[in-house]
Amino acid sequence: MTSLRLYQLPRQCLRWAGYRTLSTYTLRDAVQRGAPIDVHPEVQDALAHGQPVVALETTIVTHGMPYPTNLTTARSVEKNVRANEAIPATIGLIQGRVKIGLRPAELERLADVETNTDVVKVSRRDIGATIALKKDGGTTCSATLIFAVLAGIKVFATGGLGGVHRGGENTMDVSADLHELSRCSVGLVSAGVKSILDIGRTLEYLETLGVPVVSYGETNDFPAFYTRKSGFKSPWQVSDPASAARILHSQQQLGMSNGTLFAVPIPEKYEAVGQKLQESVEVALAEAEQKGINRLGKEATPWLLKRVGELTEGKSLASNVALIENTARVGARIAKAYSQLAKDMGMSGPQTDNDMSRSEISTSAFRTLLQSTSEGADKASTHSPPNKPAGRLVVVGASAIDITSQANTDDPSVSLHSTVPGTVTTSLGGVARNMAEAAHRMLTSASSALEDATVLVSPIGRDAFGKMLVNETEQLGMRSDGFLHVNDGRTAVCNMVLDGSGGLTGGVADMDIVQSVSATQVLDIIRVHEPKIIAVDGNLGEDTVQAIVEHSTREDIQVFFEPTSVVKSTRVLPAVKASIDTLNGNRPPIAYISPNILELSSIYQAVRTNDLTAHDAWWRIIDDMAVGSEFRLDLEHLARRDACETNRDKGTLSFLVNDGVAQMAINLLPFFQHIIIKCGQLGVIVVFRAEKGSPWSQERTNIRSRQVVAHGKTGQSLVLKHYPARLLDVSSIVNVTGAGDSLVGSLLASLVQAPRSFQDSAELDRIVGIAQKAAIATLQSRLAVAPSLSTLFQLRM
């Protein structure tokens, strides 16, 4: 038995019951608190839709291997993860920002250690300082575990886990990796622990911490990094990814906060050289003790690995590369098995509360959705426009058929993995389509002369679902001449399976076709019409969005951008960036944008990352707003108000200041003239710059009316106004999928008839109130857009 001296630590060092809070603190919480975290869109999409993701560390890049081997290895590891049908999420820090999923340029930056000499090694203790001092950093196992569990990533592949250093019973030198693994519910896949460590004591310590150790292979031999056997045995052994996934899933079901170590032996062909490498390890350890290197803390491991490489004339490096590539393959397979198990058990959908997108992406489509254009798409053909007037509102984006299958029984003993009696219903969906229908119903209710005012531009396939979309659209009295028929495309479909109580048990969304829309096709339709406003949803590719914005700027057409999801919210930024040199205070490239709080934060962080706030034009416009201490004081007073006067349980408007919502919105105003922030049960916030000479120039801050106003140097007014959520009986809610789209569609209808609605306080109050009623009506309807919008509201213009 290992000497008990190792464990004679202060009690708080081993106390871990309180660490459970980490697993319940989500990425959503972190973002809302303004944490400097950027999740790669591909990783976000995968997590939001229950696809397999594997976390990868970067200390091996920054401190474990020389350049350029570190870069080629990192790329190879990511490639191996992809080859086994999972998404790699390489984690690191760039200028104090946590990156969950590195872009190629960011990976190259961390790998170029010869130039980037200030890059630091980041463990738990270093995270705060690295962020605060805006350093670049490679994450150790412990830091990677923290960010993986925060993002909801269930599997992490690395080379070797840290552990108890030799002589640790005297020096108390124990890696933070072990404690972190005891409080992060992640499956860590490694080639055991680094062979420079005390493997026996490390295993004993893991037992004390309650971390399961599982050998992944045909025996329960615990590997020793360079060799397949260490002389120690693991208490558990599995030989396939499905069994490993079940271990993780069982712990998840019980709410256990600890992780699991899966020890994967190095490939057999490296076993012979591994024995010789271990001899060099012993030499390096002896040298480290003689030179006092073993007392340098986190610097000891990189020195030892480098020295072993020198003693073995590079042979250890080849083994290092081989074992990390192997653990990446195994990690991807376990992640894939876990993802499938979660779906089979009815846990499909977001892996964590960090969901930042709608359920619109199919398993086969998520990579396509990240491309700005879809190359090789067949030429699409459109209906010849019938004898109809030119449209005044053009809405561009996704249309879909929603298929909902619900079992007739809520008996838990009835398996939904076979055919059961139930009901199958179909309805129309898709963000752009929903907005267009809502606007159409509202405009038609205002005047029969406006029944053809809305044109929906959306791709559909030449298939049965495409025909259904056309027929159902025409039956609603909407125009169908804007549909783009893609010859070999599949009409977008979202298929959901519900249990008897209405809970989602699984589903598939196929939205590939949206990316087949080219800028040329869209602009050809827009030119046929004379729109006052063009609404664009975030499903479109970046190139298409940019082309629409550039055309609208030339033709003096207002653009309304609906972000759709966090992942897609930044697709408007290339258009913004392209226009920054011509930016002026009177006409930003985007007239209106309607994010929720998470989408707002995503856009703001991307704007900062791309240095758009460093441009002279941005500074000039911000300076003109004259946001001084009086405005900030007024904002703080507003933030102390209850979000809802009739329900104090909803809290206050403190998130305006504490979460930086007001600051982010104001900093985005040079690019977006009117920002409508959807805050769910906390209401709606509008932030915008009113024109010079508008009625707002006579308005003042009025906390009772929930508005803060500042008058700029050149006559424009900065307005921030809060609209509390309207009263709603929660039991009356039957659908939440189209409420936001209905709100936006209602605003579009108002703006078509009265483009200057935001320039007058009373008129703004009226149209936002109508939009909120539209959203409530859809919440109480089983359809994506409530039919009652056609009769419930009469627009007074």
PDB file of C-alpha atoms in Angstrom, residues 450-688:
ATOM      1  CA  LEU A 450     -51.442  44.246 -49.300  1.00  0.00           C
ATOM      2  CA  GLU A 451     -52.243  40.546 -49.689  1.00  0.00           C
ATOM      3  CA  ASP A 452     -49.489  40.166 -52.327  1.00  0.00           C
ATOM      4  CA  ALA A 453     -47.026  42.504 -50.630  1.00  0.00           C
ATOM      5  CA  THR A 454     -44.897  39.692 -49.133  1.00  0.00           C
ATOM      6  CA  VAL A 455     -42.596  37.569 -51.300  1.00  0.00           C
ATOM      7  CA  LEU A 456     -40.893  34.509 -49.794  1.00  0.00           C
ATOM      8  CA  VAL A 457     -37.633  33.528 -51.504  1.00  0.00           C
ATOM      9  CA  SER A 458     -36.658  30.033 -50.421  1.00  0.00           C
ATOM     10  CA  PRO A 459     -35.202  26.863 -52.022  1.00  0.00           C
ATOM     11  CA  ILE A 460     -37.277  23.681 -52.347  1.00  0.00           C
ATOM     12  CA  GLY A 461     -36.697  20.365 -54.078  1.00  0.00           C
ATOM     13  CA  ARG A 462     -38.641  18.915 -56.971  1.00  0.00           C
ATOM     14  CA  ASP A 463     -40.136  16.312 -54.674  1.00  0.00           C
ATOM     15  CA  ALA A 464     -43.383  15.601 -52.857  1.00  0.00           C
ATOM     16  CA  PHE A 465     -42.460  17.852 -49.926  1.00  0.00           C
ATOM     17  CA  GLY A 466     -41.648  20.680 -52.321  1.00  0.00           C
ATOM     18  CA  LYS A 467     -45.056  20.340 -53.952  1.00  0.00           C
ATOM     19  CA  MET A 468     -46.643  20.306 -50.515  1.00  0.00           C
ATOM     20  CA  LEU A 469     -44.891  23.541 -49.566  1.00  0.00           C
ATOM     21  CA  VAL A 470     -46.099  25.249 -52.732  1.00  0.00           C
ATOM     22  CA  ASN A 471     -49.677  24.013 -52.358  1.00  0.00           C
ATOM     23  CA  GLU A 472     -49.949  24.824 -48.653  1.00  0.00           C
ATOM     24  CA  THR A 473     -48.392  28.250 -49.193  1.00  0.00           C
ATOM     25  CA  GLU A 474     -50.887  29.078 -51.920  1.00  0.00           C
ATOM     26  CA  GLN A 475     -53.765  27.850 -49.749  1.00  0.00           C
ATOM     27  CA  LEU A 476     -52.681  30.384 -47.129  1.00  0.00           C
ATOM     28  CA  GLY A 477     -53.131  33.063 -49.770  1.00  0.00           C
ATOM     29  CA  MET A 478     -49.388  33.677 -49.946  1.00  0.00           C
ATOM     30  CA  ARG A 479     -47.331  34.069 -53.093  1.00  0.00           C
ATOM     31  CA  SER A 480     -45.372  31.056 -54.321  1.00  0.00           C
ATOM     32  CA  ASP A 481     -43.465  32.710 -57.175  1.00  0.00           C
ATOM     33  CA  GLY A 482     -40.391  33.214 -54.990  1.00  0.00           C
ATOM     34  CA  PHE A 483     -39.639  29.544 -54.471  1.00  0.00           C
ATOM     35  CA  LEU A 484     -36.366  28.369 -56.006  1.00  0.00           C
ATOM     36  CA  HIS A 485     -36.662  24.826 -57.370  1.00  0.00           C
ATOM     37  CA  VAL A 486     -33.401  22.916 -56.976  1.00  0.00           C
ATOM     38  CA  ASN A 487     -33.361  20.002 -59.411  1.00  0.00           C
ATOM     39  CA  ASP A 488     -31.523  17.406 -57.293  1.00  0.00           C
ATOM     40  CA  GLY A 489     -32.150  18.982 -53.914  1.00  0.00           C
ATOM     41  CA  ARG A 490     -34.246  17.638 -51.051  1.00  0.00           C
ATOM     42  CA  THR A 491     -36.867  19.961 -49.635  1.00  0.00           C
ATOM     43  CA  ALA A 492     -35.991  20.847 -46.051  1.00  0.00           C
ATOM     44  CA  VAL A 493     -37.727  18.574 -43.546  1.00  0.00           C
ATOM     45  CA  CYS A 494     -37.680  18.400 -39.760  1.00  0.00           C
ATOM     46  CA  ASN A 495     -39.025  15.129 -38.348  1.00  0.00           C
ATOM     47  CA  MET A 496     -39.714  14.964 -34.602  1.00  0.00           C
ATOM     48  CA  VAL A 497     -40.826  11.988 -32.493  1.00  0.00           C
ATOM     49  CA  LEU A 498     -42.678  12.736 -29.256  1.00  0.00           C
ATOM     50  CA  ASP A 499     -43.748  10.514 -26.395  1.00  0.00           C
ATOM     51  CA  GLY A 500     -47.328  10.467 -25.131  1.00  0.00           C
ATOM     52  CA  SER A 501     -46.789  13.487 -22.888  1.00  0.00           C
ATOM     53  CA  GLY A 502     -45.287  15.559 -25.682  1.00  0.00           C
ATOM     54  CA  GLY A 503     -41.641  15.128 -24.727  1.00  0.00           C
ATOM     55  CA  LEU A 504     -39.122  14.957 -27.545  1.00  0.00           C
ATOM     56  CA  THR A 505     -37.549  11.499 -27.858  1.00  0.00           C
ATOM     57  CA  GLY A 506     -35.675  11.973 -31.115  1.00  0.00           C
ATOM     58  CA  GLY A 507     -35.732  13.509 -34.547  1.00  0.00           C
ATOM     59  CA  VAL A 508     -33.910  14.296 -37.771  1.00  0.00           C
ATOM     60  CA  ALA A 509     -33.587  17.670 -39.508  1.00  0.00           C
ATOM     61  CA  ASP A 510     -32.472  17.842 -43.148  1.00  0.00           C
ATOM     62  CA  MET A 511     -31.745  21.461 -44.094  1.00  0.00           C
ATOM     63  CA  ASP A 512     -28.972  20.947 -46.682  1.00  0.00           C
ATOM     64  CA  ILE A 513     -30.889  22.657 -49.455  1.00  0.00           C
ATOM     65  CA  VAL A 514     -30.763  26.116 -47.856  1.00  0.00           C
ATOM     66  CA  GLN A 515     -27.052  26.339 -48.599  1.00  0.00           C
ATOM     67  CA  SER A 516     -27.698  25.726 -52.288  1.00  0.00           C
ATOM     68  CA  VAL A 517     -29.115  29.227 -52.711  1.00  0.00           C
ATOM     69  CA  SER A 518     -26.727  31.421 -54.670  1.00  0.00           C
ATOM     70  CA  ALA A 519     -26.536  35.199 -54.510  1.00  0.00           C
ATOM     71  CA  THR A 520     -27.345  35.450 -58.225  1.00  0.00           C
ATOM     72  CA  GLN A 521     -30.594  33.518 -57.851  1.00  0.00           C
ATOM     73  CA  VAL A 522     -31.759  35.656 -54.941  1.00  0.00           C
ATOM     74  CA  LEU A 523     -30.814  38.956 -56.555  1.00  0.00           C
ATOM     75  CA  ASP A 524     -32.610  38.003 -59.754  1.00  0.00           C
ATOM     76  CA  ILE A 525     -35.865  37.756 -57.793  1.00  0.00           C
ATOM     77  CA  ILE A 526     -35.239  40.871 -55.718  1.00  0.00           C
ATOM     78  CA  ARG A 527     -34.736  42.945 -58.877  1.00  0.00           C
ATOM     79  CA  VAL A 528     -38.179  41.922 -60.130  1.00  0.00           C
ATOM     80  CA  HIS A 529     -39.758  43.567 -57.065  1.00  0.00           C
ATOM     81  CA  GLU A 530     -39.599  46.956 -55.429  1.00  0.00           C
ATOM     82  CA  PRO A 531     -39.169  46.053 -51.770  1.00  0.00           C
ATOM     83  CA  LYS A 532     -38.892  48.649 -49.072  1.00  0.00           C
ATOM     84  CA  ILE A 533     -37.320  46.080 -46.837  1.00  0.00           C
ATOM     85  CA  ILE A 534     -35.563  42.726 -47.259  1.00  0.00           C
ATOM     86  CA  ALA A 535     -35.593  40.272 -44.366  1.00  0.00           C
ATOM     87  CA  VAL A 536     -32.832  37.663 -44.271  1.00  0.00           C
ATOM     88  CA  ASP A 537     -32.534  34.690 -41.927  1.00  0.00           C
ATOM     89  CA  GLY A 538     -29.205  33.294 -40.738  1.00  0.00           C
ATOM     90  CA  ASN A 539     -29.594  29.992 -42.578  1.00  0.00           C
ATOM     91  CA  LEU A 540     -28.179  31.562 -45.734  1.00  0.00           C
ATOM     92  CA  GLY A 541     -24.473  31.396 -46.566  1.00  0.00           C
ATOM     93  CA  GLU A 542     -22.234  34.371 -45.849  1.00  0.00           C
ATOM     94  CA  ASP A 543     -21.651  35.179 -49.525  1.00  0.00           C
ATOM     95  CA  THR A 544     -25.378  35.336 -50.232  1.00  0.00           C
ATOM     96  CA  VAL A 545     -26.029  37.539 -47.205  1.00  0.00           C
ATOM     97  CA  GLN A 546     -23.212  39.864 -48.248  1.00  0.00           C
ATOM     98  CA  ALA A 547     -24.508  40.138 -51.807  1.00  0.00           C
ATOM     99  CA  ILE A 548     -27.999  41.021 -50.542  1.00  0.00           C
ATOM    100  CA  VAL A 549     -26.614  43.697 -48.213  1.00  0.00           C
ATOM    101  CA  GLU A 550     -24.442  45.244 -50.933  1.00  0.00           C
ATOM    102  CA  HIS A 551     -27.354  45.323 -53.387  1.00  0.00           C
ATOM    103  CA  SER A 552     -29.658  46.844 -50.753  1.00  0.00           C
ATOM    104  CA  THR A 553     -27.121  49.549 -49.942  1.00  0.00           C
ATOM    105  CA  ARG A 554     -26.881  50.546 -53.596  1.00  0.00           C
ATOM    106  CA  GLU A 555     -30.671  50.515 -54.073  1.00  0.00           C
ATOM    107  CA  ASP A 556     -31.505  52.188 -50.739  1.00  0.00           C
ATOM    108  CA  ILE A 557     -33.383  49.142 -49.410  1.00  0.00           C
ATOM    109  CA  GLN A 558     -33.461  48.432 -45.694  1.00  0.00           C
ATOM    110  CA  VAL A 559     -32.152  45.040 -44.506  1.00  0.00           C
ATOM    111  CA  PHE A 560     -33.624  43.209 -41.500  1.00  0.00           C
ATOM    112  CA  PHE A 561     -31.406  40.332 -40.305  1.00  0.00           C
ATOM    113  CA  GLU A 562     -32.816  37.548 -38.106  1.00  0.00           C
ATOM    114  CA  PRO A 563     -29.801  35.709 -36.607  1.00  0.00           C
ATOM    115  CA  THR A 564     -31.703  32.380 -36.247  1.00  0.00           C
ATOM    116  CA  SER A 565     -29.141  30.909 -33.798  1.00  0.00           C
ATOM    117  CA  VAL A 566     -25.863  31.711 -32.088  1.00  0.00           C
ATOM    118  CA  VAL A 567     -23.958  29.596 -34.586  1.00  0.00           C
ATOM    119  CA  LYS A 568     -25.476  31.398 -37.568  1.00  0.00           C
ATOM    120  CA  SER A 569     -25.713  34.864 -36.036  1.00  0.00           C
ATOM    121  CA  THR A 570     -22.272  35.935 -37.246  1.00  0.00           C
ATOM    122  CA  ARG A 571     -22.969  35.139 -40.896  1.00  0.00           C
ATOM    123  CA  VAL A 572     -23.895  38.783 -41.357  1.00  0.00           C
ATOM    124  CA  LEU A 573     -20.449  40.026 -40.301  1.00  0.00           C
ATOM    125  CA  PRO A 574     -18.636  39.594 -43.652  1.00  0.00           C
ATOM    126  CA  ALA A 575     -21.213  41.981 -45.107  1.00  0.00           C
ATOM    127  CA  VAL A 576     -20.586  44.414 -42.261  1.00  0.00           C
ATOM    128  CA  LYS A 577     -16.821  44.135 -42.644  1.00  0.00           C
ATOM    129  CA  ALA A 578     -17.019  44.726 -46.398  1.00  0.00           C
ATOM    130  CA  SER A 579     -18.848  48.000 -45.833  1.00  0.00           C
ATOM    131  CA  ILE A 580     -16.814  49.340 -42.932  1.00  0.00           C
ATOM    132  CA  ASP A 581     -14.728  51.735 -45.035  1.00  0.00           C
ATOM    133  CA  THR A 582     -17.915  53.512 -46.163  1.00  0.00           C
ATOM    134  CA  LEU A 583     -19.522  53.424 -42.740  1.00  0.00           C
ATOM    135  CA  ASN A 584     -21.319  56.569 -41.695  1.00  0.00           C
ATOM    136  CA  GLY A 585     -23.572  57.538 -38.840  1.00  0.00           C
ATOM    137  CA  ASN A 586     -26.677  57.957 -40.973  1.00  0.00           C
ATOM    138  CA  ARG A 587     -26.851  54.617 -42.776  1.00  0.00           C
ATOM    139  CA  PRO A 588     -25.329  51.461 -41.262  1.00  0.00           C
ATOM    140  CA  PRO A 589     -25.229  48.433 -43.577  1.00  0.00           C
ATOM    141  CA  ILE A 590     -27.955  46.640 -41.557  1.00  0.00           C
ATOM    142  CA  ALA A 591     -31.067  48.616 -40.651  1.00  0.00           C
ATOM    143  CA  TYR A 592     -32.562  46.071 -38.228  1.00  0.00           C
ATOM    144  CA  ILE A 593     -31.371  42.982 -36.377  1.00  0.00           C
ATOM    145  CA  SER A 594     -33.341  40.847 -33.900  1.00  0.00           C
ATOM    146  CA  PRO A 595     -31.009  38.718 -31.728  1.00  0.00           C
ATOM    147  CA  ASN A 596     -31.719  37.092 -28.418  1.00  0.00           C
ATOM    148  CA  ILE A 597     -29.214  37.809 -25.650  1.00  0.00           C
ATOM    149  CA  LEU A 598     -26.916  34.888 -26.536  1.00  0.00           C
ATOM    150  CA  GLU A 599     -26.917  35.821 -30.212  1.00  0.00           C
ATOM    151  CA  LEU A 600     -26.191  39.437 -29.300  1.00  0.00           C
ATOM    152  CA  SER A 601     -23.204  38.309 -27.249  1.00  0.00           C
ATOM    153  CA  SER A 602     -21.952  36.072 -30.064  1.00  0.00           C
ATOM    154  CA  ILE A 603     -22.128  38.897 -32.601  1.00  0.00           C
ATOM    155  CA  TYR A 604     -20.418  41.319 -30.231  1.00  0.00           C
ATOM    156  CA  GLN A 605     -17.578  38.918 -29.463  1.00  0.00           C
ATOM    157  CA  ALA A 606     -17.078  38.206 -33.167  1.00  0.00           C
ATOM    158  CA  VAL A 607     -17.014  41.917 -33.959  1.00  0.00           C
ATOM    159  CA  ARG A 608     -14.306  42.424 -31.350  1.00  0.00           C
ATOM    160  CA  THR A 609     -12.348  39.374 -32.474  1.00  0.00           C
ATOM    161  CA  ASN A 610     -12.329  40.698 -36.041  1.00  0.00           C
ATOM    162  CA  ASP A 611     -11.129  44.123 -34.820  1.00  0.00           C
ATOM    163  CA  LEU A 612     -14.137  45.903 -36.315  1.00  0.00           C
ATOM    164  CA  THR A 613     -14.298  48.094 -33.225  1.00  0.00           C
ATOM    165  CA  ALA A 614     -10.757  49.297 -33.923  1.00  0.00           C
ATOM    166  CA  HIS A 615     -11.761  51.025 -37.154  1.00  0.00           C
ATOM    167  CA  ASP A 616     -11.736  54.825 -37.247  1.00  0.00           C
ATOM    168  CA  ALA A 617     -15.317  54.932 -38.547  1.00  0.00           C
ATOM    169  CA  TRP A 618     -16.537  52.942 -35.542  1.00  0.00           C
ATOM    170  CA  TRP A 619     -14.778  55.280 -33.114  1.00  0.00           C
ATOM    171  CA  ARG A 620     -16.177  58.322 -34.877  1.00  0.00           C
ATOM    172  CA  ILE A 621     -19.774  57.093 -34.617  1.00  0.00           C
ATOM    173  CA  ILE A 622     -19.396  55.964 -31.003  1.00  0.00           C
ATOM    174  CA  ASP A 623     -17.912  59.345 -30.105  1.00  0.00           C
ATOM    175  CA  ASP A 624     -20.808  61.113 -31.774  1.00  0.00           C
ATOM    176  CA  MET A 625     -23.303  59.306 -29.557  1.00  0.00           C
ATOM    177  CA  ALA A 626     -21.903  61.190 -26.559  1.00  0.00           C
ATOM    178  CA  VAL A 627     -22.566  58.380 -24.094  1.00  0.00           C
ATOM    179  CA  GLY A 628     -21.466  60.025 -20.898  1.00  0.00           C
ATOM    180  CA  SER A 629     -21.780  59.550 -17.169  1.00  0.00           C
ATOM    181  CA  GLU A 630     -25.382  60.798 -17.143  1.00  0.00           C
ATOM    182  CA  PHE A 631     -26.468  58.075 -19.576  1.00  0.00           C
ATOM    183  CA  ARG A 632     -24.638  55.427 -17.565  1.00  0.00           C
ATOM    184  CA  LEU A 633     -26.268  56.632 -14.345  1.00  0.00           C
ATOM    185  CA  ASP A 634     -29.696  56.557 -15.980  1.00  0.00           C
ATOM    186  CA  LEU A 635     -28.992  53.045 -17.230  1.00  0.00           C
ATOM    187  CA  GLU A 636     -28.097  51.899 -13.728  1.00  0.00           C
ATOM    188  CA  HIS A 637     -31.387  53.323 -12.447  1.00  0.00           C
ATOM    189  CA  LEU A 638     -33.292  51.454 -15.151  1.00  0.00           C
ATOM    190  CA  ALA A 639     -31.416  48.251 -14.315  1.00  0.00           C
ATOM    191  CA  ARG A 640     -32.840  48.368 -10.791  1.00  0.00           C
ATOM    192  CA  ARG A 641     -36.424  48.199 -12.042  1.00  0.00           C
ATOM    193  CA  ASP A 642     -38.377  44.952 -11.971  1.00  0.00           C
ATOM    194  CA  ALA A 643     -38.462  43.174 -15.317  1.00  0.00           C
ATOM    195  CA  CYS A 644     -42.206  42.700 -14.834  1.00  0.00           C
ATOM    196  CA  GLU A 645     -44.256  44.952 -12.570  1.00  0.00           C
ATOM    197  CA  THR A 646     -46.884  42.256 -11.968  1.00  0.00           C
ATOM    198  CA  ASN A 647     -44.453  39.406 -11.271  1.00  0.00           C
ATOM    199  CA  ARG A 648     -41.411  40.266  -9.197  1.00  0.00           C
ATOM    200  CA  ASP A 649     -40.221  36.654  -9.384  1.00  0.00           C
ATOM    201  CA  LYS A 650     -38.795  37.448 -12.817  1.00  0.00           C
ATOM    202  CA  GLY A 651     -36.179  39.637 -11.163  1.00  0.00           C
ATOM    203  CA  THR A 652     -34.882  43.012 -12.231  1.00  0.00           C
ATOM    204  CA  LEU A 653     -33.306  44.461 -15.348  1.00  0.00           C
ATOM    205  CA  SER A 654     -29.868  44.144 -13.771  1.00  0.00           C
ATOM    206  CA  PHE A 655     -28.712  42.019 -16.713  1.00  0.00           C
ATOM    207  CA  LEU A 656     -28.592  45.227 -18.764  1.00  0.00           C
ATOM    208  CA  VAL A 657     -25.538  46.284 -16.761  1.00  0.00           C
ATOM    209  CA  ASN A 658     -24.247  43.164 -15.027  1.00  0.00           C
ATOM    210  CA  ASP A 659     -24.240  41.024 -18.173  1.00  0.00           C
ATOM    211  CA  GLY A 660     -23.164  43.860 -20.437  1.00  0.00           C
ATOM    212  CA  VAL A 661     -26.282  43.666 -22.630  1.00  0.00           C
ATOM    213  CA  ALA A 662     -26.621  47.443 -22.953  1.00  0.00           C
ATOM    214  CA  GLN A 663     -22.902  47.908 -23.563  1.00  0.00           C
ATOM    215  CA  MET A 664     -22.798  45.235 -26.266  1.00  0.00           C
ATOM    216  CA  ALA A 665     -25.815  46.656 -28.059  1.00  0.00           C
ATOM    217  CA  ILE A 666     -24.521  50.227 -28.007  1.00  0.00           C
ATOM    218  CA  ASN A 667     -21.148  49.116 -29.341  1.00  0.00           C
ATOM    219  CA  LEU A 668     -22.889  47.388 -32.254  1.00  0.00           C
ATOM    220  CA  LEU A 669     -24.954  50.423 -33.280  1.00  0.00           C
ATOM    221  CA  PRO A 670     -22.428  51.655 -35.874  1.00  0.00           C
ATOM    222  CA  PHE A 671     -23.168  48.443 -37.798  1.00  0.00           C
ATOM    223  CA  PHE A 672     -26.857  47.892 -36.957  1.00  0.00           C
ATOM    224  CA  GLN A 673     -29.092  50.953 -36.692  1.00  0.00           C
ATOM    225  CA  HIS A 674     -31.937  49.265 -34.789  1.00  0.00           C
ATOM    226  CA  ILE A 675     -31.355  46.307 -32.453  1.00  0.00           C
ATOM    227  CA  ILE A 676     -34.418  44.436 -31.175  1.00  0.00           C
ATOM    228  CA  ILE A 677     -33.297  42.090 -28.384  1.00  0.00           C
ATOM    229  CA  LYS A 678     -35.644  39.194 -27.636  1.00  0.00           C
ATOM    230  CA  CYS A 679     -35.365  38.446 -23.914  1.00  0.00           C
ATOM    231  CA  GLY A 680     -38.047  35.784 -23.515  1.00  0.00           C
ATOM    232  CA  GLN A 681     -39.938  36.136 -20.256  1.00  0.00           C
ATOM    233  CA  LEU A 682     -37.966  39.308 -19.518  1.00  0.00           C
ATOM    234  CA  GLY A 683     -39.540  41.115 -22.462  1.00  0.00           C
ATOM    235  CA  VAL A 684     -38.061  43.023 -25.394  1.00  0.00           C
ATOM    236  CA  ILE A 685     -35.335  45.650 -25.458  1.00  0.00           C
ATOM    237  CA  VAL A 686     -34.871  48.024 -28.373  1.00  0.00           C
ATOM    238  CA  VAL A 687     -31.625  49.947 -28.805  1.00  0.00           C
ATOM    239  CA  PHE A 688     -31.243  52.298 -31.761  1.00  0.00           C
TER     240      PHE A 688
END
